[in-house]
Amino acid sequence: MPALRTTMAVGTESGSGGVAESAPSTPMSAMTTTPISARSVRWESDMPDIEEGGGGLERPLLRRRGTNTTSQMAIVGANVCPIESLDYELVENEVYKQDWRSRGKLQIFHYQILKWVLALLVGLIVGLIGFFNNIAVENIAGFKLLLTTNLMLQNRYKAAFLWFISCNAMLAAAAAALCAYFGPAAAGSGIPEVKAYLNGVDAPSILAPSTLFVKIVGSIFGVSAGFVLGKEGPMVHTGACVASFLGQGGSRKYGFTWNWLRYFKNDLDRRDLITCGAAAGVTAAFRAPVGGVLFALEEATSWWRSALLWRTFSTTAVAAMVLRSLIEYCRSGNCGLFGKGGLIMFDVSSQVTSYTTMDLAAVVLLAIVGGLLGALFNFLLNRILRVYSYINEKGAPYKIILTVVISLVTSCCSFGLPWLTACTPCPPELAASGHCPTIGRSGNFKNFRCPPGQYNAMASLFLNTNDDAIRNLFSGGTESEFGVPMLLAFFTAVYSLGLVTYGVAVPSGLFIPVILSGASFGRLLGKLLGALTGLDTGLFALLGAASFLGGTMRMTVSVCVILLELTNDLLLLPLIMLVLLVSKTVADCFNKGVYEQMVRMKGLPYLEAHAEPCMRSLVAGDVVSAPLIAFSSVESVGTVVDTLRRTGHNGFPVIEDAPFAPEPELCGLVLRSHLLVLLRAKTFTADRVKTGAAEVFRKLAPFDFAKPGSGKGLTVDDLDLTEEEMAMYVDLHPIANRSPYTVVENMSLAKAAVLFRQLGLRHMCVVPRTPGRPPVVGILTRHDFMPGYIRGLFPNVLRE
């Protein structure tokens, strides 16, 4: 019985059962600690020694230390869990070929139609969820605010405060309990997780049905609790969860499965559908269908093509039409307190057709300051989240306590700051028409214990839903409504509350806190520069929101279109473009965007579009570590089972050797999941001979090898093999990918990284550059391209 083949190096990667068990690692060369790329490097000062025959000194440019210790654990939501890569590469083995040979024209047509049906169905469902979220938030928060206002009108101020703070605390505790106990992956916005998934990173429960449920309900409770957060980020995660649920044929764990979706049992088709879901989530949150498509293109996905653009646009169009139809229905008063808004959330209608030099100078100043404050926001958020991580590590009760504490602080600010704000006389024309003060849930001029004919400007912003507060700040023709001290206090409060709120164990988005902060600061600057510019303070609020979005999230095209769709004013396009470009440029001088920082903080192995500069000093063979675990093309069943038990690797090279080949050669690459299916079918032979694909297809169909989706798949513990079967042999030719992507060991690591990302690979074989050596030097996985791993090998290459 041939022994397990171990040669050079493989980058460890976590398997479906958890973190990979790393075999004892040894350096690539026992004789030198110098990387391949540096072994032939000679310093100029050594050249005379070489010419004089002195032998010369081969000084390494780099120092190698240790092995692949890159963590394979990451934070998903508020949960620390093992991660692994997705199989976006088509596995061209005999099973794949047989599958396509067996498909007729009707099945191919069915497959193509199914792509479109699922994309449209995702748009429909996400649109309904977005509508349900809006109804729930408006009615829950509206009931809370209406009762608070009624108690205030009765001069029962203590009862109003206790009711207000108690409702917020209970809603916050409910949202935190859901996240802490039922769906830890649902905490936060979810955009970093979706972005990482579309880059090829998978984790347990990242798109599970339980995460979807907690994301929806928790987001409703969190926003209704008065937190300075929004439901826009969670809607992106919600759309991705819906798409994943449909694309994988339901959930086996909860008993919802559909066999007619078996064509989508692969990561490639699911990736496209989840991209459509993320775009639909933006559409449902902002009611911006074109902005949703551009968001998916600019921020979410790592791979894009024209066919996906067309399908994503159709998905967002369906979501927008569903929202418009339901909102029209609600305008008749059938949805409680919801329905007064339309598809356009904030109608600015500036009617600005020309700008003076002073106007442009004021806008540029706003963009510069917005970029600086946005970069500062990212910096402070980074520090605060690191503190929260220590608290969250102590367990679920501490997560809930932290959330309730932040809720109490927010409630005290929301109720206390209006109490400290003086009342302002209503404008005469509004007082005469009865529009000031506003008695009720929403409106620009909240009464809040003011005498008749006066209003409380701070209450108009704090004692409203976040959407209504933004609408009040964006409103035009209201220059005298909000004073400078009030705007400064409100900006300081929401800027600080946005920082401390993001990171608690509730589904929370950053769009609304950033827009609120930017709008209040923009309106404040507009008030200060009112004598120098003719632009409306409501327009300054909109441009301030744009500058903060550009400074924190570093998105340009998608944010520009989203703001235009929100405000329904195309005349603002030049100013918004200018603000976004300037603010992003300024902020990029200090740090990265907030979502890039979050991906890095969570430990998600995200592959950037461009390789790190240090990779140009290294070659592929420098980062692989030993030992490489490979199988013979016809291998012992016992050897395969023992290897699967002892390691967590998901890919194994298959070597063709005697008696099937005169010299050892690379036959292909086999996946762990395919090995488990093959072993369960027990297509074994007593002798070490080839059986071919026909023997496999007598017991298995191509769909048996399809990926099961989220949840627990087949594991090695599920195999029931006897001692006699363990001594038999299994032919790996039918399931081996006969054309794996390979690179030569002296290829630049930077080129290998770009190739790895652009092709969406999970494994890349490294082959020797000279004959007479084992056919495979090692395997590269995404962990081998991580800066942390390279920094561990060569500390003087990539520094913190």
Short mmCIF file of N, CA and C in Angstrom, two decimals, residues 299-360:
data_model
loop_
_atom_site.label_atom_id
_atom_site.label_comp_id
_atom_site.label_asym_id
_atom_site.label_seq_id
_atom_site.Cartn_x
_atom_site.Cartn_y
_atom_site.Cartn_z
N GLU A 299 -18.46 49.06 -4.60
CA GLU A 299 -18.08 48.75 -3.23
C GLU A 299 -18.18 47.27 -2.89
N ALA A 300 -19.17 46.57 -3.41
CA ALA A 300 -19.46 45.22 -2.90
C ALA A 300 -18.67 44.14 -3.61
N THR A 301 -18.87 44.00 -4.90
CA THR A 301 -18.35 42.82 -5.60
C THR A 301 -16.91 43.02 -6.04
N SER A 302 -16.22 41.90 -6.19
CA SER A 302 -14.84 41.90 -6.68
C SER A 302 -14.74 41.48 -8.13
N TRP A 303 -15.81 40.91 -8.70
CA TRP A 303 -15.83 40.49 -10.11
C TRP A 303 -17.09 41.03 -10.75
N TRP A 304 -16.96 41.52 -11.95
CA TRP A 304 -18.08 42.18 -12.64
C TRP A 304 -17.99 41.88 -14.13
N ARG A 305 -19.15 41.77 -14.74
CA ARG A 305 -19.21 41.58 -16.18
C ARG A 305 -20.54 42.14 -16.67
N SER A 306 -20.67 42.30 -17.98
CA SER A 306 -21.84 42.98 -18.54
C SER A 306 -23.12 42.19 -18.28
N ALA A 307 -23.08 40.86 -18.35
CA ALA A 307 -24.29 40.07 -18.11
C ALA A 307 -24.80 40.27 -16.69
N LEU A 308 -23.89 40.36 -15.73
CA LEU A 308 -24.29 40.59 -14.35
C LEU A 308 -24.85 42.00 -14.17
N LEU A 309 -24.34 42.97 -14.90
CA LEU A 309 -24.87 44.33 -14.83
C LEU A 309 -26.34 44.36 -15.24
N TRP A 310 -26.66 43.69 -16.32
CA TRP A 310 -28.03 43.67 -16.83
C TRP A 310 -28.97 42.98 -15.85
N ARG A 311 -28.51 41.87 -15.26
CA ARG A 311 -29.35 41.13 -14.33
C ARG A 311 -29.52 41.91 -13.02
N THR A 312 -28.47 42.56 -12.55
CA THR A 312 -28.56 43.35 -11.33
C THR A 312 -29.49 44.54 -11.51
N PHE A 313 -29.41 45.17 -12.66
CA PHE A 313 -30.30 46.31 -12.93
C PHE A 313 -31.76 45.86 -12.93
N SER A 314 -32.05 44.70 -13.48
CA SER A 314 -33.42 44.18 -13.48
C SER A 314 -33.89 43.92 -12.05
N THR A 315 -32.99 43.41 -11.21
CA THR A 315 -33.35 43.14 -9.81
C THR A 315 -33.71 44.43 -9.09
N THR A 316 -32.90 45.46 -9.23
CA THR A 316 -33.18 46.72 -8.55
C THR A 316 -34.43 47.40 -9.11
N ALA A 317 -34.68 47.22 -10.39
CA ALA A 317 -35.89 47.81 -10.98
C ALA A 317 -37.14 47.19 -10.37
N VAL A 318 -37.14 45.88 -10.17
CA VAL A 318 -38.28 45.22 -9.55
C VAL A 318 -38.46 45.70 -8.11
N ALA A 319 -37.35 45.80 -7.36
CA ALA A 319 -37.45 46.28 -5.98
C ALA A 319 -38.02 47.70 -5.92
N ALA A 320 -37.58 48.56 -6.84
CA ALA A 320 -38.08 49.94 -6.86
C ALA A 320 -39.56 49.99 -7.20
N MET A 321 -40.00 49.18 -8.15
CA MET A 321 -41.42 49.17 -8.53
C MET A 321 -42.29 48.65 -7.40
N VAL A 322 -41.82 47.64 -6.68
CA VAL A 322 -42.58 47.12 -5.54
C VAL A 322 -42.73 48.20 -4.48
N LEU A 323 -41.64 48.91 -4.17
CA LEU A 323 -41.70 49.98 -3.17
C LEU A 323 -42.65 51.10 -3.60
N ARG A 324 -42.55 51.49 -4.86
CA ARG A 324 -43.42 52.58 -5.33
C ARG A 324 -44.88 52.18 -5.24
N SER A 325 -45.21 50.97 -5.63
CA SER A 325 -46.60 50.52 -5.62
C SER A 325 -47.14 50.48 -4.19
N LEU A 326 -46.37 49.96 -3.27
CA LEU A 326 -46.84 49.83 -1.90
C LEU A 326 -46.93 51.19 -1.20
N ILE A 327 -46.00 52.09 -1.51
CA ILE A 327 -46.06 53.42 -0.90
C ILE A 327 -47.28 54.18 -1.41
N GLU A 328 -47.61 54.02 -2.67
CA GLU A 328 -48.83 54.65 -3.20
C GLU A 328 -50.06 54.12 -2.47
N TYR A 329 -50.04 52.83 -2.18
CA TYR A 329 -51.17 52.24 -1.45
C TYR A 329 -51.25 52.83 -0.04
N CYS A 330 -50.10 53.07 0.60
CA CYS A 330 -50.08 53.55 1.98
C CYS A 330 -50.48 55.01 2.09
N ARG A 331 -50.41 55.75 1.00
CA ARG A 331 -50.74 57.17 1.08
C ARG A 331 -52.22 57.40 1.41
N SER A 332 -53.02 56.39 1.25
CA SER A 332 -54.44 56.53 1.57
C SER A 332 -54.72 56.32 3.06
N GLY A 333 -53.64 56.09 3.85
CA GLY A 333 -53.80 55.94 5.28
C GLY A 333 -54.02 54.53 5.75
N ASN A 334 -53.69 53.55 4.90
CA ASN A 334 -53.91 52.15 5.25
C ASN A 334 -52.73 51.53 6.00
N CYS A 335 -51.67 52.28 6.22
CA CYS A 335 -50.46 51.71 6.83
C CYS A 335 -50.09 52.42 8.12
N GLY A 336 -51.07 52.90 8.86
CA GLY A 336 -50.79 53.56 10.12
C GLY A 336 -50.08 54.89 9.91
N LEU A 337 -48.96 55.04 10.55
CA LEU A 337 -48.21 56.29 10.50
C LEU A 337 -47.26 56.36 9.32
N PHE A 338 -47.28 55.35 8.46
CA PHE A 338 -46.35 55.31 7.33
C PHE A 338 -47.08 55.66 6.04
N GLY A 339 -46.36 56.25 5.12
CA GLY A 339 -46.93 56.46 3.80
C GLY A 339 -46.94 57.89 3.33
N LYS A 340 -46.52 58.84 4.16
CA LYS A 340 -46.52 60.23 3.72
C LYS A 340 -45.40 60.52 2.74
N GLY A 341 -44.30 59.76 2.81
CA GLY A 341 -43.20 59.97 1.89
C GLY A 341 -43.46 59.28 0.56
N GLY A 342 -42.68 59.65 -0.45
CA GLY A 342 -42.79 58.99 -1.73
C GLY A 342 -41.54 58.21 -2.03
N LEU A 343 -41.30 57.94 -3.29
CA LEU A 343 -40.10 57.22 -3.67
C LEU A 343 -38.88 58.10 -3.43
N ILE A 344 -39.05 59.42 -3.55
CA ILE A 344 -37.96 60.35 -3.24
C ILE A 344 -38.03 60.69 -1.76
N MET A 345 -36.98 60.38 -1.02
CA MET A 345 -37.01 60.57 0.42
C MET A 345 -36.86 62.03 0.82
N PHE A 346 -35.94 62.75 0.17
CA PHE A 346 -35.64 64.12 0.58
C PHE A 346 -35.70 65.01 -0.67
N ASP A 347 -36.77 65.73 -0.81
CA ASP A 347 -36.95 66.56 -2.00
C ASP A 347 -36.38 67.95 -1.71
N VAL A 348 -35.15 68.20 -2.19
CA VAL A 348 -34.49 69.47 -1.93
C VAL A 348 -35.02 70.56 -2.87
N SER A 349 -35.07 70.26 -4.16
CA SER A 349 -35.58 71.20 -5.16
C SER A 349 -34.94 72.57 -5.02
N SER A 350 -33.62 72.62 -5.19
CA SER A 350 -32.89 73.86 -4.94
C SER A 350 -33.10 74.91 -6.03
N GLN A 351 -33.35 74.47 -7.25
CA GLN A 351 -33.50 75.38 -8.37
C GLN A 351 -32.26 76.24 -8.61
N VAL A 352 -31.09 75.70 -8.26
CA VAL A 352 -29.84 76.42 -8.47
C VAL A 352 -29.32 76.08 -9.86
N THR A 353 -29.16 77.09 -10.69
CA THR A 353 -28.70 76.85 -12.07
C THR A 353 -27.31 77.41 -12.32
N SER A 354 -26.81 78.28 -11.45
CA SER A 354 -25.48 78.86 -11.63
C SER A 354 -24.85 79.10 -10.28
N TYR A 355 -23.50 79.16 -10.28
CA TYR A 355 -22.77 79.33 -9.03
C TYR A 355 -21.72 80.41 -9.22
N THR A 356 -21.51 81.20 -8.19
CA THR A 356 -20.46 82.22 -8.22
C THR A 356 -19.15 81.62 -7.72
N THR A 357 -18.10 82.39 -7.85
CA THR A 357 -16.80 81.93 -7.36
C THR A 357 -16.82 81.72 -5.86
N MET A 358 -17.50 82.58 -5.13
CA MET A 358 -17.59 82.42 -3.69
C MET A 358 -18.39 81.17 -3.33
N ASP A 359 -19.41 80.87 -4.14
CA ASP A 359 -20.18 79.64 -3.89
C ASP A 359 -19.27 78.42 -4.02
N LEU A 360 -18.49 78.36 -5.08
CA LEU A 360 -17.59 77.22 -5.29
C LEU A 360 -16.52 77.15 -4.21
#
